[in-house]
Amino acid sequence: MNLLLARFSLGCLLLAPLSACDSSAEDDNPGGGDSAVTGVWNRFGSEYGYKTDVAYGGIAGQSSDRVYMCELPGSPSAGLYKGRLISPRMIRWDATHNLPDYEVVFEGQTMRFRPQNGSNTFLGQYQKGTWTPGACDLSMENGELVDRSSSAYVRFDNDGDFKINSVTVGGEPLPIHNRDTCSVTTLIPAGTGDNGLLTVSINYSGVGVDGPYRRTQNHTLYRSDFKPDCNKLAVEIGCGALAVCVYVAP
């Protein structure tokens, strides 16, 4: 069984054998305009308290058939999953997630998924609701779900004897540019825990009184600590310190 599907099942009680989907599941027309599906749905009744938000359409800059699913922190599968309604009742997830198609099953005022991989794994129940503010870096603004994720890069002139060899944030390497602004950036990862704890690791080298050296200095920050423009992080040089700027681009 797909590892992600197995993890989804942890927070839910298995139900009786699933009923067949209604005939609309076989419709080949895109489902973006289907009022029964459109909107935000929230997972409820999870045995372990796992929370999931699902948005059908209404995503800024995306087509009406786009689907975003956010597994909130606390779930073993936390993160953002993107897909598309290939019919009014069938989601095809982006290939990067390695998930089977999901059939959308309605029962009264609730919704659930049935994975199309020969399994009746129960993936939780959902009801109409609202997007959790900031979940997966997305927020509702003027009736649309807007992406508020941030990316970053390091601005440093490596022409001198002192050099920044690498900078990673949560294990993700940031591009290093000279003092000119550059559009090449790396997405700041979610981090760990509810507050998004991240380790910033700076590897640098230079020439001191005892000759050449190479060191690594770590900083522990919360994701929310990163602000637009220069985020100064100090590295030790002899008896002093030098600030390295991590620039955040919205």
Tab-separated table of C-alpha atoms in Angstrom:
chain	number	residue	atom	x	y	z
A	1	MET	CA	0.000	0.000	0.000
A	2	ASN	CA	1.208	3.484	-0.754
A	3	LEU	CA	2.926	4.801	2.386
A	4	LEU	CA	0.995	8.067	2.316
A	5	LEU	CA	-2.337	6.225	2.140
A	6	ALA	CA	-1.305	4.056	5.056
A	7	ARG	CA	-0.519	7.126	7.098
A	8	PHE	CA	-3.841	8.745	6.265
A	9	SER	CA	-5.625	5.717	7.683
A	10	LEU	CA	-3.981	6.084	11.105
A	11	GLY	CA	-6.295	8.862	12.205
A	12	CYS	CA	-9.568	7.257	11.169
A	13	LEU	CA	-11.755	4.271	11.990
A	14	LEU	CA	-12.366	1.901	9.130
A	15	LEU	CA	-15.970	1.971	7.974
A	16	ALA	CA	-18.214	-0.688	6.496
A	17	PRO	CA	-17.564	-1.581	2.823
A	18	LEU	CA	-17.823	1.549	0.709
A	19	SER	CA	-20.807	2.052	-1.543
A	20	ALA	CA	-20.366	2.661	-5.248
A	21	CYS	CA	-20.105	6.257	-6.356
A	22	ASP	CA	-23.067	7.791	-8.137
A	23	SER	CA	-23.154	7.890	-11.915
A	24	SER	CA	-21.684	11.390	-12.030
A	25	ALA	CA	-18.295	9.869	-11.191
A	26	GLU	CA	-18.148	8.631	-14.760
A	27	ASP	CA	-18.730	12.070	-16.253
A	28	ASP	CA	-15.821	13.097	-18.464
A	29	ASN	CA	-16.489	16.818	-18.132
A	30	PRO	CA	-14.199	18.847	-15.856
A	31	GLY	CA	-15.625	19.322	-12.377
A	32	GLY	CA	-14.506	22.867	-11.629
A	33	GLY	CA	-18.001	24.302	-11.953
A	34	ASP	CA	-19.814	21.653	-9.912
A	35	SER	CA	-21.453	23.491	-6.998
A	36	ALA	CA	-21.632	20.295	-4.900
A	37	VAL	CA	-17.838	20.074	-4.890
A	38	THR	CA	-16.675	23.691	-5.167
A	39	GLY	CA	-15.410	25.309	-1.973
A	40	VAL	CA	-13.378	24.373	1.080
A	41	TRP	CA	-13.869	21.147	3.011
A	42	ASN	CA	-12.442	20.314	6.460
A	43	ARG	CA	-11.662	16.890	7.838
A	44	PHE	CA	-13.458	16.008	11.082
A	45	GLY	CA	-13.711	13.147	13.545
A	46	SER	CA	-10.110	11.967	13.202
A	47	GLU	CA	-9.246	9.510	15.973
A	48	TYR	CA	-5.810	11.115	16.383
A	49	GLY	CA	-6.955	14.692	15.816
A	50	TYR	CA	-5.370	15.030	12.374
A	51	LYS	CA	-6.668	18.010	10.389
A	52	THR	CA	-6.894	18.396	6.616
A	53	ASP	CA	-8.240	21.206	4.434
A	54	VAL	CA	-9.293	20.603	0.831
A	55	ALA	CA	-10.113	23.346	-1.677
A	56	TYR	CA	-11.912	22.670	-4.947
A	57	GLY	CA	-11.484	25.697	-7.204
A	58	GLY	CA	-11.375	29.277	-5.966
A	59	ILE	CA	-7.548	29.265	-5.936
A	60	ALA	CA	-5.929	32.494	-7.108
A	61	GLY	CA	-4.092	32.096	-10.403
A	62	GLN	CA	-5.374	28.544	-10.931
A	63	SER	CA	-8.090	27.061	-13.127
A	64	SER	CA	-11.476	26.206	-11.606
A	65	ASP	CA	-10.756	22.463	-11.714
A	66	ARG	CA	-7.653	22.746	-9.510
A	67	VAL	CA	-7.626	20.946	-6.126
A	68	TYR	CA	-5.362	21.772	-3.176
A	69	MET	CA	-5.199	19.509	-0.107
A	70	CYS	CA	-3.294	20.620	2.995
A	71	GLU	CA	-2.374	18.075	5.664
A	72	LEU	CA	-1.822	20.275	8.702
A	73	PRO	CA	1.105	19.860	11.149
A	74	GLY	CA	0.604	16.924	13.488
A	75	SER	CA	-0.194	14.550	10.664
A	76	PRO	CA	2.608	12.156	9.627
A	77	SER	CA	1.875	13.254	6.050
A	78	ALA	CA	1.788	17.035	6.663
A	79	GLY	CA	2.205	19.174	3.569
A	80	LEU	CA	0.478	20.505	0.476
A	81	TYR	CA	-0.848	18.202	-2.250
A	82	LYS	CA	-2.063	19.513	-5.589
A	83	GLY	CA	-4.318	17.887	-8.151
A	84	ARG	CA	-7.057	18.426	-10.674
A	85	LEU	CA	-10.673	17.324	-11.071
A	86	ILE	CA	-10.651	15.235	-14.234
A	87	SER	CA	-14.404	14.688	-13.804
A	88	PRO	CA	-16.920	16.099	-11.292
A	89	ARG	CA	-16.074	13.271	-8.883
A	90	MET	CA	-12.491	12.243	-9.641
A	91	ILE	CA	-9.203	13.883	-8.587
A	92	ARG	CA	-5.954	13.203	-10.401
A	93	TRP	CA	-3.045	14.311	-8.216
A	94	ASP	CA	0.088	15.920	-9.643
A	95	ALA	CA	2.650	13.274	-10.564
A	96	THR	CA	5.157	14.490	-7.965
A	97	HIS	CA	2.921	13.162	-5.145
A	98	ASN	CA	2.824	9.589	-6.473
A	99	LEU	CA	-0.800	9.171	-5.393
A	100	PRO	CA	-3.562	7.243	-7.170
A	101	ASP	CA	-6.676	9.033	-8.415
A	102	TYR	CA	-9.200	9.803	-5.663
A	103	GLU	CA	-12.912	9.309	-6.155
A	104	VAL	CA	-14.990	11.941	-4.329
A	105	VAL	CA	-17.932	10.309	-2.550
A	106	PHE	CA	-20.833	12.346	-1.110
A	107	GLU	CA	-23.061	11.094	1.718
A	108	GLY	CA	-25.593	13.714	2.781
A	109	GLN	CA	-23.658	16.778	3.924
A	110	THR	CA	-20.310	14.991	4.182
A	111	MET	CA	-17.628	14.048	1.688
A	112	ARG	CA	-14.903	11.444	1.687
A	113	PHE	CA	-12.326	9.998	-0.699
A	114	ARG	CA	-11.913	6.535	-2.152
A	115	PRO	CA	-8.465	5.878	-3.660
A	116	GLN	CA	-8.517	4.222	-7.071
A	117	ASN	CA	-5.782	1.684	-6.409
A	118	GLY	CA	-7.872	-1.381	-5.638
A	119	SER	CA	-8.055	-0.422	-1.952
A	120	ASN	CA	-10.978	0.745	0.181
A	121	THR	CA	-8.642	2.565	2.568
A	122	PHE	CA	-10.639	5.096	4.555
A	123	LEU	CA	-9.223	8.614	4.177
A	124	GLY	CA	-11.418	10.526	6.608
A	125	GLN	CA	-14.689	12.441	6.453
A	126	TYR	CA	-15.078	16.083	5.423
A	127	GLN	CA	-17.670	18.814	5.758
A	128	LYS	CA	-17.976	22.241	4.153
A	129	GLY	CA	-16.020	24.871	6.060
A	130	THR	CA	-13.229	27.424	5.757
A	131	TRP	CA	-9.508	27.277	5.063
A	132	THR	CA	-7.344	27.319	8.190
A	133	PRO	CA	-5.548	30.712	8.049
A	134	GLY	CA	-1.976	30.236	6.866
A	135	ALA	CA	-2.289	26.465	6.415
A	136	CYS	CA	0.350	25.347	3.880
A	137	ASP	CA	1.138	29.055	3.337
A	138	LEU	CA	-2.340	29.677	1.898
A	139	SER	CA	-4.962	32.132	3.138
A	140	MET	CA	-8.421	33.224	2.020
A	141	GLU	CA	-8.453	36.771	0.648
A	142	ASN	CA	-11.515	38.300	-1.019
A	143	GLY	CA	-13.048	34.871	-1.521
A	144	GLU	CA	-9.949	33.331	-3.110
A	145	LEU	CA	-7.240	31.068	-1.748
A	146	VAL	CA	-3.963	32.964	-2.095
A	147	ASP	CA	-0.441	31.513	-1.967
A	148	ARG	CA	1.625	33.332	0.670
A	149	SER	CA	4.674	31.069	0.671
A	150	SER	CA	8.107	32.684	0.656
A	151	SER	CA	11.401	31.832	-0.960
A	152	ALA	CA	14.894	33.037	-0.108
A	153	TYR	CA	18.430	33.507	-1.342
A	154	VAL	CA	21.755	34.662	0.087
A	155	ARG	CA	23.324	37.904	-1.084
A	156	PHE	CA	27.070	37.919	-0.582
A	157	ASP	CA	30.084	39.012	-2.631
A	158	ASN	CA	32.426	36.019	-2.737
A	159	ASP	CA	35.241	37.835	-4.543
A	160	GLY	CA	37.375	38.359	-1.419
A	161	ASP	CA	39.329	35.959	0.808
A	162	PHE	CA	36.271	35.337	2.979
A	163	LYS	CA	33.715	33.153	1.190
A	164	ILE	CA	30.284	31.746	1.915
A	165	ASN	CA	30.455	28.183	0.586
A	166	SER	CA	26.871	27.133	1.290
A	167	VAL	CA	23.769	28.084	3.246
A	168	THR	CA	20.944	25.662	3.951
A	169	VAL	CA	17.558	26.332	5.554
A	170	GLY	CA	15.920	23.238	6.953
A	171	GLY	CA	18.300	21.203	4.813
A	172	GLU	CA	17.379	23.057	1.599
A	173	PRO	CA	20.325	24.832	-0.087
A	174	LEU	CA	19.860	28.526	-0.824
A	175	PRO	CA	21.386	30.053	-3.965
A	176	ILE	CA	24.188	32.518	-3.279
A	177	HIS	CA	24.245	35.670	-5.389
A	178	ASN	CA	26.471	38.725	-5.483
A	179	ARG	CA	25.126	42.084	-4.387
A	180	ASP	CA	22.801	42.274	-7.372
A	181	THR	CA	19.236	41.076	-6.805
A	182	CYS	CA	18.488	37.781	-8.523
A	183	SER	CA	15.206	35.984	-9.148
A	184	VAL	CA	16.635	32.493	-8.469
A	185	THR	CA	15.423	31.488	-5.006
A	186	THR	CA	14.577	28.429	-2.898
A	187	LEU	CA	11.261	27.867	-1.140
A	188	ILE	CA	11.612	28.118	2.630
A	189	PRO	CA	10.530	24.701	3.957
A	190	ALA	CA	7.771	24.233	6.504
A	191	GLY	CA	10.138	23.219	9.306
A	192	THR	CA	9.226	21.010	12.232
A	193	GLY	CA	6.612	21.365	14.942
A	194	ASP	CA	3.589	23.646	14.979
A	195	ASN	CA	5.777	26.770	14.743
A	196	GLY	CA	8.003	25.593	11.889
A	197	LEU	CA	11.370	25.250	13.606
A	198	LEU	CA	14.283	25.512	11.151
A	199	THR	CA	18.055	25.183	11.299
A	200	VAL	CA	20.029	27.588	9.132
A	201	SER	CA	23.508	26.203	8.463
A	202	ILE	CA	26.204	28.509	7.057
A	203	ASN	CA	29.450	27.004	5.785
A	204	TYR	CA	32.194	29.561	5.212
A	205	SER	CA	35.951	29.817	4.770
A	206	GLY	CA	38.621	32.445	5.028
A	207	VAL	CA	42.198	33.199	5.986
A	208	GLY	CA	43.072	34.017	9.607
A	209	VAL	CA	46.228	34.627	11.609
A	210	ASP	CA	46.797	30.869	11.736
A	211	GLY	CA	46.175	30.405	8.034
A	212	PRO	CA	43.180	29.188	5.996
A	213	TYR	CA	40.132	27.855	7.833
A	214	ARG	CA	36.703	26.425	7.022
A	215	ARG	CA	33.809	26.454	9.502
A	216	THR	CA	30.086	25.819	9.829
A	217	GLN	CA	27.805	27.889	12.011
A	218	ASN	CA	24.193	26.979	12.790
A	219	HIS	CA	21.270	29.196	13.746
A	220	THR	CA	17.877	27.951	14.968
A	221	LEU	CA	14.920	30.031	13.837
A	222	TYR	CA	11.182	29.761	13.463
A	223	ARG	CA	9.765	30.055	9.972
A	224	SER	CA	7.924	33.202	11.035
A	225	ASP	CA	11.272	34.816	11.946
A	226	PHE	CA	12.083	35.295	8.268
A	227	LYS	CA	10.936	38.744	7.181
A	228	PRO	CA	11.101	40.497	3.798
A	229	ASP	CA	14.462	42.011	2.835
A	230	CYS	CA	17.686	41.186	4.701
A	231	ASN	CA	17.632	38.702	7.578
A	232	LYS	CA	21.061	39.108	9.172
A	233	LEU	CA	22.749	35.991	10.520
A	234	ALA	CA	26.140	36.310	12.177
A	235	VAL	CA	29.191	34.131	11.555
A	236	GLU	CA	32.277	34.298	13.769
A	237	ILE	CA	35.480	35.699	12.284
A	238	GLY	CA	38.432	35.818	14.650
A	239	CYS	CA	37.403	38.037	17.557
A	240	GLY	CA	34.471	39.517	15.683
A	241	ALA	CA	31.536	38.551	13.527
A	242	LEU	CA	30.216	39.176	10.043
A	243	ALA	CA	26.543	39.413	9.054
A	244	VAL	CA	25.284	37.241	6.227
A	245	CYS	CA	22.037	38.413	4.626
A	246	VAL	CA	19.322	35.872	3.835
A	247	TYR	CA	16.872	37.750	1.609
A	248	VAL	CA	13.240	36.652	1.510
A	249	ALA	CA	11.276	37.168	-1.689
A	250	PRO	CA	7.457	36.851	-1.318
